[in-house]
Tab-separated table of C-alpha atoms in Angstrom:
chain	number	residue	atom	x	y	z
A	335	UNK	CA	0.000	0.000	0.000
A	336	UNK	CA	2.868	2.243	0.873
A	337	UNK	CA	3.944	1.973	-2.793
A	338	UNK	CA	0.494	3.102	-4.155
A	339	UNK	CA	0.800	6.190	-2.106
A	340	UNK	CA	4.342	7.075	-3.334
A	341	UNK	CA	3.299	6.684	-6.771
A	342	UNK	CA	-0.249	8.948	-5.951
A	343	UNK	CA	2.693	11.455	-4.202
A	344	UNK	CA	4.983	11.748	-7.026
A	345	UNK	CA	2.543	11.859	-9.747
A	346	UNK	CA	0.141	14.713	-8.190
A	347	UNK	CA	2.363	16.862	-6.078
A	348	UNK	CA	6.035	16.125	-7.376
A	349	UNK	CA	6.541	18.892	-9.589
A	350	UNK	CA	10.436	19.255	-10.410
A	351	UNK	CA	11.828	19.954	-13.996
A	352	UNK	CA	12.650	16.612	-16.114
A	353	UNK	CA	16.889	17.152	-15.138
A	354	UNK	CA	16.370	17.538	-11.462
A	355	UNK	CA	13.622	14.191	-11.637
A	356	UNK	CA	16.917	12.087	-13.518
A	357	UNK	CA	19.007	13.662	-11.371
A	358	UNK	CA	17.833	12.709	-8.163
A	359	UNK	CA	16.328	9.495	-9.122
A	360	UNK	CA	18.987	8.440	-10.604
A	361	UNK	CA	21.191	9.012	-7.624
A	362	UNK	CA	18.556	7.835	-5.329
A	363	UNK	CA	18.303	4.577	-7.230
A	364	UNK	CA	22.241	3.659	-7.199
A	365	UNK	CA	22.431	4.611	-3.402
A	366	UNK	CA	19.907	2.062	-2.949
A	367	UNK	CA	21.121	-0.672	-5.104
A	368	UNK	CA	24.706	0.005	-3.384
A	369	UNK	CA	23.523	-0.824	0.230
A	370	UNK	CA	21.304	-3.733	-1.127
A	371	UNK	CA	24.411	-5.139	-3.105
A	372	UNK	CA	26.823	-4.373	0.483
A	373	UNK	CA	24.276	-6.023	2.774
A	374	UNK	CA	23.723	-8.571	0.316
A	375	UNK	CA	27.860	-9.279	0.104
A	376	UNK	CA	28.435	-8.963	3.124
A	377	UNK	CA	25.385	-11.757	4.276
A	378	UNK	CA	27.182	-14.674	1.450
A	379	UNK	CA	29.461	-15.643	4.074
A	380	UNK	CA	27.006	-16.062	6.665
A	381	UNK	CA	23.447	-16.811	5.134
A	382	UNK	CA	22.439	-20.295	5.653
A	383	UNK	CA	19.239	-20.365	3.026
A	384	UNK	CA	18.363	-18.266	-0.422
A	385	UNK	CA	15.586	-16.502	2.020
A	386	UNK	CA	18.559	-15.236	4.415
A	387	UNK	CA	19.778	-13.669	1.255
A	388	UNK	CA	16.644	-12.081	-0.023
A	389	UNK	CA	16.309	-10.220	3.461
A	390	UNK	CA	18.464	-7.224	1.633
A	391	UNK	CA	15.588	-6.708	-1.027
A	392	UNK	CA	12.622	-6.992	0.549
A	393	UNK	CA	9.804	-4.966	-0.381
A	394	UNK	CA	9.928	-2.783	3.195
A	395	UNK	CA	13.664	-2.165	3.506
A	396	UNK	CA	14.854	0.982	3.122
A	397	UNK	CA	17.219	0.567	0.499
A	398	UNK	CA	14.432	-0.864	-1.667
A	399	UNK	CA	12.304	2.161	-0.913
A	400	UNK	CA	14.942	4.485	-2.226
A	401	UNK	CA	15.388	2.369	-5.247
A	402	UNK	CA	11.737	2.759	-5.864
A	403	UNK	CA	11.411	6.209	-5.320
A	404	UNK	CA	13.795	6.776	-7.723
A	405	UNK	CA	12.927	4.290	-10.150
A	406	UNK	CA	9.142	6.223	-10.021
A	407	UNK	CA	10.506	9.673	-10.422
A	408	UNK	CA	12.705	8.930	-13.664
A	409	UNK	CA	9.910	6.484	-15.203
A	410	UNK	CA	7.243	9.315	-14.565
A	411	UNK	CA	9.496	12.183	-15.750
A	412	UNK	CA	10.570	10.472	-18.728
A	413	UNK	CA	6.475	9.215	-19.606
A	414	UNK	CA	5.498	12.943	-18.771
A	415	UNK	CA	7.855	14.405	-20.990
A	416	UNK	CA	7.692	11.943	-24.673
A	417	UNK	CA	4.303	10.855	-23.812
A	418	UNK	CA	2.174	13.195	-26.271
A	419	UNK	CA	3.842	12.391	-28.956
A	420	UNK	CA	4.474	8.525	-28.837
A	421	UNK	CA	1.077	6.381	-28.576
A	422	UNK	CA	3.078	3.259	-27.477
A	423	UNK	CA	4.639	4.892	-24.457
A	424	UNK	CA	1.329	6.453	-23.563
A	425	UNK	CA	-0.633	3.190	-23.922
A	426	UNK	CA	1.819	1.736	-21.435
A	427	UNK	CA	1.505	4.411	-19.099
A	428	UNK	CA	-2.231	3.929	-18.657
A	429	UNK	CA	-1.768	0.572	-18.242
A	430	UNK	CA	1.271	0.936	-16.103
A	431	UNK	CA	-0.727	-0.428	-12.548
A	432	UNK	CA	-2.304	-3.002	-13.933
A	433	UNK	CA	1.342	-4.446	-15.110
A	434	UNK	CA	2.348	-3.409	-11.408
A	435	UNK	CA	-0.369	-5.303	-9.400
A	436	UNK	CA	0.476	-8.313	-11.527
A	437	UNK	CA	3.988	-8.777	-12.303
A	438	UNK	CA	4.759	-11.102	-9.776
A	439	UNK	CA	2.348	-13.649	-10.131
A	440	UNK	CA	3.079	-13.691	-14.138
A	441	UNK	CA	6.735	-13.565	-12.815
A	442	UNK	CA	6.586	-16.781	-11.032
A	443	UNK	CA	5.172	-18.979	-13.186
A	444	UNK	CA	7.498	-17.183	-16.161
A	445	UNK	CA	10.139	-17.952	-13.717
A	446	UNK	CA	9.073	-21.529	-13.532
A	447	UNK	CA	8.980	-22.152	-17.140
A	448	UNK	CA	12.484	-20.612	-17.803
A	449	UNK	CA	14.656	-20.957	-15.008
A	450	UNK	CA	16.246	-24.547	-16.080
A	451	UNK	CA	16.639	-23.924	-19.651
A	452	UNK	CA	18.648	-20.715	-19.888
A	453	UNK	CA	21.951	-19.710	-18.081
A	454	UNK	CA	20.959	-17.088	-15.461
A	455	UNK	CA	21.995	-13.668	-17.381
A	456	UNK	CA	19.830	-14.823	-20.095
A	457	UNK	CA	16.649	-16.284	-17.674
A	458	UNK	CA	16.825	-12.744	-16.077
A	459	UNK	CA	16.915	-11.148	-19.226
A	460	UNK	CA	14.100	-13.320	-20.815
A	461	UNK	CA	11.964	-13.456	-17.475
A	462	UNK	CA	11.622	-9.917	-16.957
A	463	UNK	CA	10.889	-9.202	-20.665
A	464	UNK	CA	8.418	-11.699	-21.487
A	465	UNK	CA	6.554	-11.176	-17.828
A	466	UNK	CA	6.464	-7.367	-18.957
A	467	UNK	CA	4.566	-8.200	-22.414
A	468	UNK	CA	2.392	-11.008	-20.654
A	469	UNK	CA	0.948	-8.237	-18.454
A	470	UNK	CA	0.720	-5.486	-20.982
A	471	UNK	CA	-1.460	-7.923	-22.878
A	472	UNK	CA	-3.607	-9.362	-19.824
A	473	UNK	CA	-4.228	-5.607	-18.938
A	474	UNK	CA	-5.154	-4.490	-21.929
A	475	UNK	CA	-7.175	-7.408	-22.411
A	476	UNK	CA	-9.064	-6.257	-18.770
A	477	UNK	CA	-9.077	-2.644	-19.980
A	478	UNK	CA	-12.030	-3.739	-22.260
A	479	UNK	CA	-14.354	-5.034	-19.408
A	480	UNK	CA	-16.869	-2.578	-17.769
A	481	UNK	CA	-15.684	-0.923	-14.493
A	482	UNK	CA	-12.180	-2.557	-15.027
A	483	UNK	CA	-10.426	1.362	-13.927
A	484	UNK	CA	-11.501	-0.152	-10.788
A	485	UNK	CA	-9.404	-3.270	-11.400
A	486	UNK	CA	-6.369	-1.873	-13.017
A	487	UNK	CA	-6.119	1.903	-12.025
C-alpha cells in the first residue's frame, strides 16, 4: 500500500523539472542498489538459506524504498515528458498499474517455465521481458471489461 501512495505522491504533487527528476532518481536509485548489493555481500558468508539472502531486497527495507522512489521519479518524468507524442509509451503508461499489481504472479510462473533452460543472465533477461509483455497484454485485455479502472487503475 505504501507503494500506491508514493506513486499517488509523485505523480500529483512532485513537480520538479525533467533534469532535477533524472538527477535525483537516478542518484537515489544507485544509493539504494549500493547498500542492497553491500548487505547482500556482506550476508554470502554467513546466510544459511536463499531466504537469508533475499532479506536485503525486501519490499519494506529501506534501500528498496529508495530504489523505488527513484525508479518512479525517472519512469514518470521520462512518460510525462515523450508521452504526447508517442502512442506506445502512452498506452503503457495507462496501463502501467495493472502491469504493477500483476507482475509477480506472471513472474513466477514465467520464472518456472524458464529458469532450467537458460543460463541465469539470459533467464533474467528473458523473465523480466516476457513477464512485462504477458501483463501489458492481460491488462489491456481487462481494460475492455466494464468498471475494469476499478481493477487496473
Amino acid at each position: 500500500m505504501g507503494y500506491v501512495v508514493l506513486a499517488h505522491y509523485i505523480r500529483h504533487h512532485l513537480q520538479w523539472t525533467f533534469k532535477k527528476s533524472i538527477g535525483i532518481g537516478t542518484m537515489l536509485y544507485i544509493i539504494g542498489y549500493c547498500v542492497t548489493a553491500l548487505i547482500w555481500y556482506n550476508r554470502i558468508p554467513t546466510a544459511t538459506t536463499l531466504q537469508e539472502l533475499e532479506l536485503s531486497w525486501r519490499f519494506c527495507t529501506p534501500n528498496v524504498i529508495l530504489m523505488s522512489f527513484g525508479a518512479f521519479i525517472v519512469i514518470q518524468s521520462i512518460f510525462s515528458k515523450y508521452r504526447k507524442g508517442n502512442r506506445i509509451v502512452n498506452e503503457i503508461s495507462i496501463l502501467s498499474y495493472g502491469i504493477y499489481l500483476m507482475h509477480i504472479f506472471v513472474l513466477e510462473v514465467v520464472h518456472s517455465q524458464f529458469k532450467d533452460i537458460f543460463p541465469t543472465q539470459w533467464t533474467i533477461i528473458l523473465v523480466g521481458t516476457v513477464t512485462f509483455v504477458i501483463c501489458c497484454i492481460i491488462t489491456k485485455i481487462i481494460s475492455f471489461l466494464p468498471f475494469s479502472k476499478y481493477i487496473i487503475g
